[in-house]
Coordinates of C-alpha atoms in Angstrom, one line a residue:
Chain A
M1441 CA 77.6 50.2 -57.2
L1442 CA 76.6 50.9 -53.7
V1443 CA 75.4 54.9 -53.6
N1444 CA 72.0 53.5 -53.0
G1445 CA 72.8 49.9 -50.9
G1446 CA 75.5 50.0 -48.1
M1447 CA 75.9 52.2 -45.1
Q1448 CA 75.2 56.2 -45.8
L1449 CA 78.1 58.5 -44.2
S1450 CA 78.3 62.2 -44.3
K1451 CA 81.6 63.7 -44.2
H1452 CA 82.0 67.0 -42.4
H1453 CA 84.5 69.3 -40.8
G1454 CA 84.6 71.9 -38.5
A1455 CA 87.7 74.2 -38.8
G1456 CA 89.9 71.2 -40.3
N1457 CA 88.5 68.9 -37.8
D1458 CA 87.0 66.2 -40.2
F1459 CA 84.4 63.6 -39.2
L1460 CA 82.7 60.9 -40.9
V1461 CA 79.0 60.9 -39.7
V1462 CA 76.6 57.3 -39.4
T1463 CA 73.1 58.3 -39.2
D1464 CA 70.9 55.9 -37.8
P1465 CA 67.3 57.0 -36.9
E1466 CA 66.4 54.0 -36.2
G1467 CA 69.2 52.7 -33.8
R1468 CA 70.3 49.9 -36.4
V1469 CA 74.0 50.0 -36.9
D1470 CA 76.5 48.8 -35.2
V1471 CA 79.8 50.8 -35.8
G1472 CA 82.3 49.4 -33.6
A1473 CA 85.7 49.9 -33.1
D1474 CA 87.0 48.0 -36.1
L1475 CA 84.9 49.4 -38.9
A1476 CA 85.4 52.8 -37.3
R1477 CA 89.4 52.6 -37.3
A1478 CA 88.9 51.0 -40.8
L1479 CA 86.7 53.8 -42.0
C1480 CA 88.8 56.8 -40.4
D1481 CA 91.9 55.3 -42.0
R1482 CA 93.3 58.0 -44.7
R1483 CA 94.7 55.9 -47.3
F1484 CA 93.1 52.4 -47.0
G1485 CA 90.0 53.3 -45.8
V1486 CA 87.9 57.0 -46.4
G1487 CA 89.9 59.2 -43.9
A1488 CA 88.6 61.2 -41.2
D1489 CA 89.4 62.6 -37.5
G1490 CA 86.8 60.7 -36.1
V1491 CA 83.4 58.4 -36.7
L1492 CA 79.9 60.1 -35.3
H1493 CA 77.6 57.8 -34.4
L1494 CA 73.6 59.7 -35.1
L1495 CA 71.9 57.7 -32.7
P1496 CA 68.1 58.4 -31.9
G1497 CA 67.8 60.8 -28.5
R1498 CA 67.1 59.6 -24.5
D1499 CA 67.0 61.4 -22.1
G1500 CA 65.1 64.4 -23.2
A1501 CA 67.9 64.9 -25.7
A1502 CA 66.4 64.9 -29.5
V1503 CA 69.4 62.7 -30.9
A1504 CA 72.5 61.5 -29.5
M1505 CA 76.3 60.7 -30.6
E1506 CA 79.0 58.3 -30.1
L1507 CA 82.0 59.0 -30.5
F1508 CA 84.7 57.0 -32.4
N1509 CA 88.6 58.1 -32.5
A1510 CA 90.9 57.2 -35.3
D1511 CA 91.9 54.9 -33.8
G1512 CA 88.6 52.9 -33.1
S1513 CA 88.5 53.9 -29.3
R1514 CA 85.7 55.7 -27.8
A1515 CA 85.5 59.2 -26.4
E1516 CA 83.0 61.5 -24.6
M1517 CA 82.6 64.5 -26.0
S1518 CA 84.3 66.7 -29.2
G1519 CA 83.4 70.0 -29.6
N1520 CA 84.0 69.8 -33.4
G1521 CA 82.1 66.7 -33.6
I1522 CA 79.0 67.4 -32.0
R1523 CA 79.3 70.8 -34.1
C1524 CA 79.4 68.4 -37.5
L1525 CA 76.7 65.6 -36.0
A1526 CA 74.5 68.8 -35.5
Q1527 CA 74.8 69.5 -39.0
A1528 CA 73.9 66.1 -40.2
A1529 CA 70.9 65.7 -37.2
V1530 CA 69.5 69.2 -39.0
D1531 CA 70.2 67.4 -42.7
A1532 CA 68.2 64.2 -41.6
G1533 CA 65.3 65.9 -40.1
M1534 CA 66.3 64.1 -37.1
V1535 CA 66.2 68.1 -35.1
T1536 CA 64.3 71.2 -35.4
P1537 CA 66.6 74.1 -35.4
P1538 CA 67.7 76.4 -34.3
S1539 CA 67.8 74.6 -30.7
F1540 CA 68.4 71.0 -29.5
T1541 CA 69.7 69.0 -27.5
V1542 CA 72.5 66.1 -28.4
A1543 CA 72.7 63.3 -25.8
T1544 CA 76.4 62.3 -25.3
D1545 CA 78.6 60.3 -22.9
A1546 CA 79.6 63.1 -21.4
G1547 CA 75.9 64.4 -20.5
P1548 CA 73.7 66.2 -22.5
R1549 CA 74.8 69.2 -24.3
D1550 CA 73.0 72.2 -25.9
V1551 CA 72.8 73.2 -29.6
E1552 CA 72.1 76.4 -31.6
Y1553 CA 72.3 75.9 -35.3
R1554 CA 71.9 78.6 -38.2
A1555 CA 71.9 77.1 -41.7
G1556 CA 75.0 79.1 -44.0
A1557 CA 74.0 81.5 -47.1
Q1558 CA 75.6 78.5 -49.3
D1559 CA 74.1 75.0 -49.4
G1560 CA 76.1 72.5 -47.5
T1561 CA 77.7 75.1 -44.5
A1562 CA 76.0 75.6 -41.3
R1563 CA 77.1 78.0 -38.1
V1564 CA 76.8 75.9 -35.3
S1565 CA 77.4 76.5 -31.7
V1566 CA 77.4 74.2 -28.5
D1567 CA 77.4 74.8 -24.9
M1568 CA 80.7 73.1 -23.6
G1569 CA 79.7 73.7 -19.9
V1570 CA 81.9 74.8 -17.0
P1571 CA 85.5 75.4 -17.3
A1572 CA 87.1 75.0 -14.1
L1573 CA 90.8 76.3 -13.6
G1574 CA 93.5 76.2 -12.0
P1575 CA 95.7 78.8 -10.4
D1576 CA 98.2 80.7 -12.4
Q1577 CA 101.5 79.8 -12.5
P1578 CA 103.5 82.9 -13.6
Q1579 CA 106.6 80.7 -14.7
H1580 CA 106.0 77.7 -15.5
F1581 CA 107.2 75.4 -18.3
A1582 CA 109.8 77.1 -20.1
D1583 CA 109.1 80.2 -18.8
R1584 CA 105.9 80.4 -20.0
R1585 CA 102.4 81.8 -17.9
A1586 CA 100.3 78.9 -17.4
R1587 CA 97.1 77.4 -16.2
T1588 CA 95.3 74.1 -15.9
V1589 CA 91.9 73.8 -17.3
D1590 CA 89.6 71.0 -16.9
M1591 CA 86.8 71.3 -19.8
G1592 CA 85.9 67.1 -19.2
N1593 CA 89.1 67.0 -20.3
P1594 CA 92.6 67.9 -19.1
H1595 CA 93.9 70.8 -20.7
L1596 CA 97.1 73.2 -19.8
V1597 CA 97.4 76.9 -21.7
L1598 CA 100.8 78.0 -21.9
L1599 CA 101.0 81.4 -22.9
G1600 CA 103.9 82.8 -24.9
P1601 CA 104.7 85.3 -27.7
D1602 CA 104.7 83.1 -30.7
P1603 CA 103.2 79.5 -31.0
A1604 CA 104.1 79.7 -34.6
A1605 CA 107.7 79.2 -33.8
V1606 CA 106.9 76.4 -31.2
D1607 CA 107.8 72.7 -31.8
V1608 CA 104.9 71.9 -30.8
V1609 CA 104.6 67.8 -30.6
E1610 CA 108.5 68.3 -28.9
V1611 CA 107.5 70.2 -25.9
G1612 CA 103.6 68.9 -25.8
Q1613 CA 105.0 65.1 -25.3
G1614 CA 107.7 66.7 -23.0
I1615 CA 105.0 68.3 -21.0
Q1616 CA 102.7 64.7 -20.9
T1617 CA 105.4 63.3 -17.9
A1618 CA 104.5 65.7 -15.5
F1619 CA 100.8 65.1 -16.1
P1620 CA 100.2 60.8 -15.3
A1621 CA 96.7 61.1 -17.0
G1622 CA 98.0 63.2 -20.1
V1623 CA 97.0 66.5 -20.9
N1624 CA 96.1 68.5 -23.6
V1625 CA 98.8 71.0 -24.3
E1626 CA 97.5 74.7 -26.1
F1627 CA 100.5 77.3 -27.3
V1628 CA 98.2 81.1 -26.9
A1629 CA 99.2 84.4 -28.1
V1630 CA 97.0 87.3 -27.6
T1631 CA 96.4 89.6 -30.7
A1632 CA 97.6 93.1 -28.8
G1633 CA 94.5 95.3 -28.2
T1634 CA 91.8 92.6 -29.5
D1635 CA 89.9 89.8 -28.4
E1636 CA 91.6 87.8 -30.7
I1637 CA 93.9 84.8 -29.7
T1638 CA 96.7 82.5 -31.7
L1639 CA 96.2 78.9 -30.7
R1640 CA 98.3 75.6 -31.8
V1641 CA 97.3 72.7 -29.6
Y1642 CA 99.0 69.0 -29.1
E1643 CA 96.1 66.8 -28.5
R1644 CA 97.2 63.9 -26.2
G1645 CA 97.9 60.4 -27.7
V1646 CA 97.1 62.7 -31.3
G1647 CA 100.2 65.1 -31.5
E1648 CA 99.4 68.5 -33.2
T1649 CA 96.1 68.5 -34.6
L1650 CA 94.3 71.9 -36.9
A1651 CA 91.8 72.6 -34.9
C1652 CA 90.6 71.4 -31.1
G1653 CA 87.4 72.8 -29.5
T1654 CA 88.0 71.5 -25.9
G1655 CA 91.9 73.5 -26.5
S1656 CA 89.9 76.7 -27.9
C1657 CA 87.3 77.1 -25.3
A1658 CA 90.5 75.9 -22.0
A1659 CA 92.8 78.8 -23.8
A1660 CA 90.4 81.6 -24.2
A1661 CA 89.0 80.7 -20.6
A1662 CA 92.8 81.3 -19.2
A1663 CA 93.1 84.0 -21.6
H1664 CA 90.2 85.9 -20.3
A1665 CA 91.1 84.9 -16.2
W1666 CA 94.7 86.7 -17.3
G1667 CA 92.7 89.7 -18.1
L1668 CA 93.8 89.3 -21.2
V1669 CA 90.5 89.3 -23.2
G1670 CA 87.0 89.7 -22.5
T1671 CA 84.3 87.8 -22.7
R1672 CA 83.3 87.0 -26.5
V1673 CA 87.0 85.9 -28.1
T1674 CA 88.3 84.8 -31.5
V1675 CA 90.1 81.9 -30.9
V1676 CA 92.2 81.3 -34.6
N1677 CA 93.4 77.6 -34.7
P1678 CA 95.3 76.8 -37.3
G1679 CA 92.5 75.0 -39.5
G1680 CA 90.5 78.3 -39.2
P1681 CA 89.1 80.3 -36.7
L1682 CA 86.3 79.6 -33.8
E1683 CA 84.5 81.8 -31.8
V1684 CA 84.2 81.4 -27.8
T1685 CA 81.7 83.0 -25.7
L1686 CA 82.4 83.1 -21.4
D1687 CA 79.5 83.9 -19.1
G1688 CA 80.2 80.8 -16.3
H1689 CA 79.5 77.9 -19.3
V1690 CA 81.5 78.4 -22.4
R1691 CA 79.9 78.5 -25.7
L1692 CA 82.1 77.4 -28.9
E1693 CA 80.7 78.4 -32.3
G1694 CA 82.2 78.0 -35.8
P1695 CA 81.4 76.9 -39.1
T1696 CA 80.9 73.0 -40.2
W1697 CA 81.3 72.0 -43.7
R1698 CA 79.1 68.8 -45.2
V1699 CA 81.8 68.2 -47.7
A1700 CA 80.7 64.8 -49.3
D1701 CA 77.8 62.1 -48.6
L1702 CA 79.5 58.6 -49.1
S1703 CA 78.4 54.5 -49.2
V1704 CA 80.3 51.7 -48.4
D1705 CA 79.9 47.7 -47.6
P1706 CA 81.4 47.8 -44.0
A1707 CA 82.3 44.3 -44.9
V1708 CA 84.5 46.0 -48.2
V1709 CA 86.0 48.5 -46.1
L1710 CA 86.8 45.7 -43.4
A1711 CA 88.6 43.5 -46.2
A1712 CA 90.2 46.7 -47.6
A1713 CA 92.1 48.1 -44.5
R1714 CA 95.1 47.9 -43.4
P1715 CA 97.5 45.1 -43.5
V1716 CA 100.1 44.5 -40.7
V1717 CA 103.6 46.1 -42.5
R1718 CA 105.9 43.8 -43.4
R1719 CA 109.5 45.1 -43.8
Chain B
M587 CA 71.5 65.1 -49.6
L588 CA 73.3 64.6 -52.7
V589 CA 73.3 61.3 -53.2
N590 CA 71.4 61.2 -56.2
G591 CA 73.0 64.5 -57.6
G592 CA 76.3 65.9 -57.1
M593 CA 79.2 64.7 -58.6
Q594 CA 79.6 61.1 -58.7
L595 CA 83.4 59.8 -57.3
S596 CA 84.5 56.6 -56.1
K597 CA 87.7 56.0 -53.9
H598 CA 90.2 53.1 -54.4
H599 CA 93.2 51.8 -53.5
G600 CA 96.1 49.7 -54.3
A601 CA 98.2 48.7 -51.7
G602 CA 97.6 52.0 -50.0
N603 CA 98.0 54.3 -53.4
D604 CA 94.6 55.6 -52.8
F605 CA 92.9 57.7 -55.5
L606 CA 89.6 58.7 -56.2
V607 CA 87.9 58.4 -59.3
V608 CA 85.4 60.6 -61.7
T609 CA 83.8 58.4 -64.0
D610 CA 82.8 60.4 -66.9
P611 CA 81.1 58.4 -69.8
E612 CA 80.1 61.3 -71.5
G613 CA 83.3 63.4 -70.8
R614 CA 80.9 66.3 -69.6
V615 CA 82.9 67.1 -66.9
D616 CA 85.4 69.3 -65.8
V617 CA 87.3 68.5 -63.1
G618 CA 90.2 71.2 -63.3
A619 CA 93.2 71.8 -60.6
D620 CA 91.3 73.2 -57.7
L621 CA 89.0 70.9 -57.4
A622 CA 91.5 68.3 -57.6
R623 CA 93.7 69.8 -54.7
A624 CA 90.7 70.5 -53.1
L625 CA 89.4 66.4 -53.0
C626 CA 92.3 65.7 -52.0
D627 CA 93.1 67.7 -48.8
R628 CA 92.5 65.1 -46.4
R629 CA 91.1 67.3 -43.7
F630 CA 89.2 69.9 -45.7
G631 CA 87.8 67.5 -48.8
V632 CA 87.9 64.0 -49.1
G633 CA 91.2 63.0 -49.2
A634 CA 93.7 61.1 -51.8
D635 CA 97.1 60.9 -53.3
G636 CA 95.4 62.1 -56.6
V637 CA 92.5 62.2 -58.8
L638 CA 91.5 59.7 -61.9
H639 CA 89.1 61.4 -64.3
L640 CA 87.8 58.1 -66.4
L641 CA 86.8 59.4 -69.6
P642 CA 85.4 58.3 -73.1
G643 CA 88.0 56.4 -75.1
R644 CA 90.4 57.7 -77.7
D645 CA 93.0 56.4 -80.6
G646 CA 91.7 53.1 -79.8
A647 CA 91.6 53.0 -76.7
A648 CA 88.2 51.7 -75.0
V649 CA 88.9 54.5 -72.1
A650 CA 91.1 57.7 -71.2
M651 CA 92.8 58.6 -67.9
E652 CA 93.5 61.9 -66.7
L653 CA 95.4 62.1 -63.9
F654 CA 95.5 64.8 -60.7
N655 CA 98.0 65.1 -58.0
A656 CA 97.1 66.1 -55.0
D657 CA 98.8 69.4 -55.1
G658 CA 96.4 70.1 -58.8
S659 CA 99.3 69.5 -60.5
R660 CA 99.2 66.9 -64.0
A661 CA 101.2 63.6 -63.9
E662 CA 100.8 61.4 -67.1
M663 CA 100.9 58.2 -65.7
S664 CA 100.8 56.4 -62.6
G665 CA 100.5 52.2 -62.2
N666 CA 98.3 51.9 -58.9
G667 CA 96.6 55.1 -60.1
I668 CA 95.5 53.1 -63.7
R669 CA 94.6 49.6 -61.8
C670 CA 92.5 51.6 -59.8
L671 CA 90.7 53.6 -62.7
A672 CA 90.2 50.0 -64.5
Q673 CA 88.6 48.5 -61.5
A674 CA 85.7 51.8 -61.8
A675 CA 85.7 51.3 -65.9
V676 CA 84.5 47.8 -65.2
D677 CA 82.6 48.8 -62.6
A678 CA 80.6 51.3 -64.6
G679 CA 80.4 49.0 -67.4
M680 CA 82.5 51.7 -69.8
V681 CA 85.1 48.5 -71.1
T682 CA 84.9 44.6 -71.4
P683 CA 86.8 42.5 -69.1
P684 CA 89.5 40.9 -68.9
S685 CA 91.7 42.7 -71.6
F686 CA 91.3 46.4 -72.5
T687 CA 93.4 49.3 -73.3
V688 CA 93.7 53.1 -71.6
A689 CA 94.5 56.1 -73.4
T690 CA 97.0 58.1 -70.9
D691 CA 99.0 61.1 -71.6
A692 CA 101.9 58.8 -71.2
G693 CA 100.6 57.0 -74.6
P694 CA 98.1 53.7 -74.4
R695 CA 98.4 50.8 -71.5
D696 CA 97.1 47.9 -71.7
V697 CA 94.8 46.4 -69.1
E698 CA 94.4 42.8 -67.8
Y699 CA 91.3 42.6 -65.0
R700 CA 89.9 40.0 -63.0
A701 CA 87.1 40.4 -60.5
G702 CA 88.0 39.1 -57.0
A703 CA 86.4 36.4 -55.0
Q704 CA 84.9 39.6 -52.6
D705 CA 82.6 42.6 -53.7
G706 CA 84.6 45.2 -54.0
T707 CA 88.0 44.0 -55.2
A708 CA 89.6 43.1 -58.1
R709 CA 93.2 42.1 -59.3
V710 CA 94.3 44.2 -62.0
S711 CA 97.7 44.2 -64.3
V712 CA 99.2 46.8 -66.6
D713 CA 102.0 46.9 -69.2
M714 CA 104.3 49.2 -67.8
G715 CA 106.5 49.6 -71.0
V716 CA 110.1 48.9 -71.2
P717 CA 112.6 49.7 -68.7
A718 CA 115.6 51.7 -69.7
L719 CA 118.3 50.1 -67.4
G720 CA 121.6 52.7 -66.4
P721 CA 124.5 51.1 -66.0
D722 CA 125.6 49.3 -62.7
Q723 CA 127.2 51.5 -60.5
P724 CA 128.4 49.3 -57.4
Q725 CA 129.9 51.4 -54.7
H726 CA 127.0 54.3 -55.0
F727 CA 125.3 56.3 -52.5
A728 CA 126.3 55.4 -48.8
D729 CA 128.2 52.5 -50.5
R730 CA 125.2 50.9 -51.7
R731 CA 125.0 49.5 -55.2
A732 CA 123.0 51.5 -57.6
R733 CA 121.0 51.6 -60.9
T734 CA 118.7 54.4 -62.5
V735 CA 115.9 52.7 -64.3
D736 CA 114.1 54.9 -66.3
M737 CA 110.2 53.9 -66.4
G738 CA 109.4 57.3 -68.3
N739 CA 109.9 59.1 -64.7
P740 CA 113.2 58.5 -63.1
H741 CA 114.5 55.9 -60.6
L742 CA 117.5 55.5 -58.7
V743 CA 117.6 52.1 -57.4
L744 CA 119.6 51.6 -54.4
L745 CA 120.7 47.8 -52.6
G746 CA 121.3 47.7 -49.4
P747 CA 120.5 45.7 -46.5
D748 CA 117.6 46.9 -44.5
P749 CA 115.1 49.3 -45.9
A750 CA 113.6 49.4 -42.5
A751 CA 116.4 51.2 -40.9
V752 CA 117.0 54.3 -44.0
D753 CA 116.0 57.3 -42.8
V754 CA 114.0 57.9 -46.3
V755 CA 113.4 61.5 -46.6
E756 CA 116.7 62.3 -45.4
V757 CA 118.5 60.1 -47.3
G758 CA 115.2 60.7 -50.2
Q759 CA 116.0 64.7 -50.1
G760 CA 119.8 64.6 -50.2
I761 CA 119.9 62.5 -53.3
Q762 CA 117.6 65.0 -55.1
T763 CA 120.8 67.2 -55.6
A764 CA 122.7 65.2 -58.0
F765 CA 119.7 65.2 -60.4
P766 CA 118.9 68.1 -61.5
A767 CA 115.1 67.0 -62.6
G768 CA 114.7 65.3 -59.4
V769 CA 114.6 61.6 -58.7
N770 CA 112.5 58.7 -57.1
V771 CA 114.7 56.5 -54.8
E772 CA 114.4 53.4 -53.9
F773 CA 115.5 51.5 -51.2
V774 CA 115.5 47.5 -52.0
A775 CA 116.5 44.5 -49.8
V776 CA 116.6 40.8 -51.5
T777 CA 115.1 37.8 -49.3
A778 CA 117.7 35.7 -49.7
G779 CA 116.7 32.5 -52.2
T780 CA 113.4 33.9 -53.4
D781 CA 112.2 36.2 -55.4
E782 CA 110.6 39.1 -53.1
I783 CA 112.2 42.2 -52.7
T784 CA 111.6 44.9 -49.9
L785 CA 110.7 48.2 -50.6
R786 CA 110.9 51.8 -49.2
V787 CA 110.6 54.5 -51.8
Y788 CA 111.2 58.4 -51.4
E789 CA 108.7 60.1 -54.0
R790 CA 110.4 63.0 -55.9
G791 CA 108.0 66.1 -54.6
V792 CA 105.7 63.7 -52.4
G793 CA 108.0 62.4 -49.5
E794 CA 107.5 58.7 -48.7
T795 CA 104.6 56.5 -49.6
L796 CA 103.2 53.2 -48.8
A797 CA 103.6 52.1 -52.5
C798 CA 104.9 53.0 -55.7
G799 CA 104.2 51.5 -58.9
T800 CA 107.3 52.7 -61.3
G801 CA 109.6 52.2 -58.3
S802 CA 108.3 48.3 -58.4
C803 CA 109.0 48.2 -62.1
A804 CA 111.9 49.7 -61.6
A805 CA 113.2 48.0 -58.4
A806 CA 112.5 44.7 -59.8
A807 CA 114.2 45.5 -63.3
A808 CA 117.2 46.4 -61.2
A809 CA 117.6 43.3 -59.4
H810 CA 117.2 41.0 -62.0
A811 CA 119.9 42.6 -63.9
W812 CA 122.0 41.9 -60.4
G813 CA 121.3 38.5 -61.0
L814 CA 119.6 38.8 -58.1
V815 CA 115.8 37.8 -58.8
G816 CA 114.3 35.9 -61.2
T817 CA 111.1 37.2 -64.1
R818 CA 108.6 37.6 -61.4
V819 CA 109.2 39.3 -58.9
T820 CA 107.2 39.8 -55.7
V821 CA 107.5 43.3 -54.5
V822 CA 106.8 44.2 -50.9
N823 CA 105.8 47.9 -50.1
P824 CA 104.9 49.0 -46.8
G825 CA 101.1 49.2 -48.3
G826 CA 101.2 45.4 -49.4
P827 CA 102.5 43.5 -51.8
L828 CA 102.7 44.1 -55.8
E829 CA 103.8 41.4 -58.4
V830 CA 106.3 42.3 -61.0
T831 CA 106.7 40.0 -63.8
L832 CA 110.1 41.1 -66.8
D833 CA 109.6 40.1 -70.3
G834 CA 111.2 42.9 -72.0
H835 CA 107.7 44.9 -71.1
V836 CA 107.4 45.2 -67.3
R837 CA 103.8 44.5 -66.0
L838 CA 102.8 45.6 -62.5
E839 CA 99.9 43.6 -61.0
G840 CA 98.1 43.5 -58.0
P841 CA 94.8 44.3 -55.5
T842 CA 92.9 47.3 -55.8
W843 CA 89.9 47.6 -53.6
R844 CA 86.7 50.2 -54.5
V845 CA 86.4 51.3 -50.8
A846 CA 83.4 54.1 -50.8
D847 CA 80.7 55.6 -53.5
L848 CA 81.1 59.1 -53.2
S849 CA 78.7 62.5 -54.1
V850 CA 79.9 65.4 -54.1
D851 CA 78.9 69.1 -54.8
P852 CA 81.6 70.4 -56.2
A853 CA 81.1 74.2 -55.2
V854 CA 80.8 73.2 -51.7
V855 CA 84.0 71.3 -52.0
L856 CA 86.1 74.1 -53.3
A857 CA 84.0 76.6 -51.0
A858 CA 85.2 74.2 -47.8
A859 CA 88.9 74.3 -48.7
R860 CA 91.6 75.0 -46.9
P861 CA 92.2 78.5 -45.4
V862 CA 95.3 80.6 -45.8
V863 CA 97.0 79.4 -42.5
R864 CA 97.1 82.7 -40.3
R865 CA 99.9 81.9 -37.3

């Protein structure tokens, strides 16, 4: 009914971290917290981890990103989110690949884009900035070696034998009490003799997620600082592998998929939203 | 990119029970288990409780419904699913409202459709057939009054003071052991002095859901048989209220919403699907 009317969106994912992109080359769309929350609702709306508003560039950047979490709140930056947004920007002809800059609320970010062999997929990498590593903590939580890493957002990387055996939510929530502003917690194992690490993440305010871009960068930086991996690290998230390159800056790379194109009427999405639960 | 190409779908929900409808007036589309599962994946695909394939009618029915669960398996019938499919059939001009018949794998079902005041919504009711009530069991599981109801699929309705206080998944799973073919379990409370009941449902093989059409019918039929409600019953599901009318047959009625129109490339959806988890 609305295919050629309404608000146009596309649904993307990077390693299972999924986003709805509102492509808005003329900067005319008002997304807003209520619409973002209604769109992200996986049963009453469309469903996604967040909404990315793709806007005209500013300050020399080709395009700009405005990011809403699933609860409608704003966030400055998302590693997988900006990779998905870059795919939509190329698809819409708003940028010229392979290299362009995206303005974010955390500052400009340099992106490299390479089309995939198959329609609908691309490999996208993004400069995630300089990690700020805390001191080594040999016997931190539950006897795990630990290290804080600031990637613009706070992380605690815990090194242990088997992330699969951890109750990520319970331990992750427990650790929050030691961090008044909250912290993202990475449970990490290194595959012996390789530059591959396996990761599970507790995201502050979210719970366990299938993939975390900043968490993958923090984990690779910590593992490198411990001398366990080199400078090109494969980080196996539950939703798939991401590649992290360390050269002062941290670069995050991986596949993105454009899964669907959508058309919605914002008034209908808001009216169809989840009611207050009566029990 | 695909708005005017690819496979066209629409996303609907009835009380938070959400479906992707593939409108296929010429019966040319092959949906299949793999594509249904990939589409229903809420992170790697689009996300829904099921896929409804809307086909040309047969045996005197105006249209036909083919239903895939989120895991790709087939199901005969869904009360909320057929209500969503009816909305898509009216939108596509495949049927003439207000009254038409939908062929399902459980037999033909009569539907009544009324457009809503707002674009994107409708009130749809469906004849869910004749409930087969088991005997009253005054002190069944955990001292609750209970009754089995066959709505084409098996239900156990448990009457208790406060569904909100029940661990629906734990109790629902525990009850399965007594039913070799499995059973849907309804935890029900009646609002004193009204024809309103509050419901939480454990769906066999799924877990707790926000709304269940056959479960709402089973719960209303059991509560009526116990003399607790009349013949027009409001069933408050966690995802919103549904209306059940009892006159030998059971009729299920409620709002449906068409939330989004989508275009997908099936090959991309399959390629973007969830990888085998490596941990």
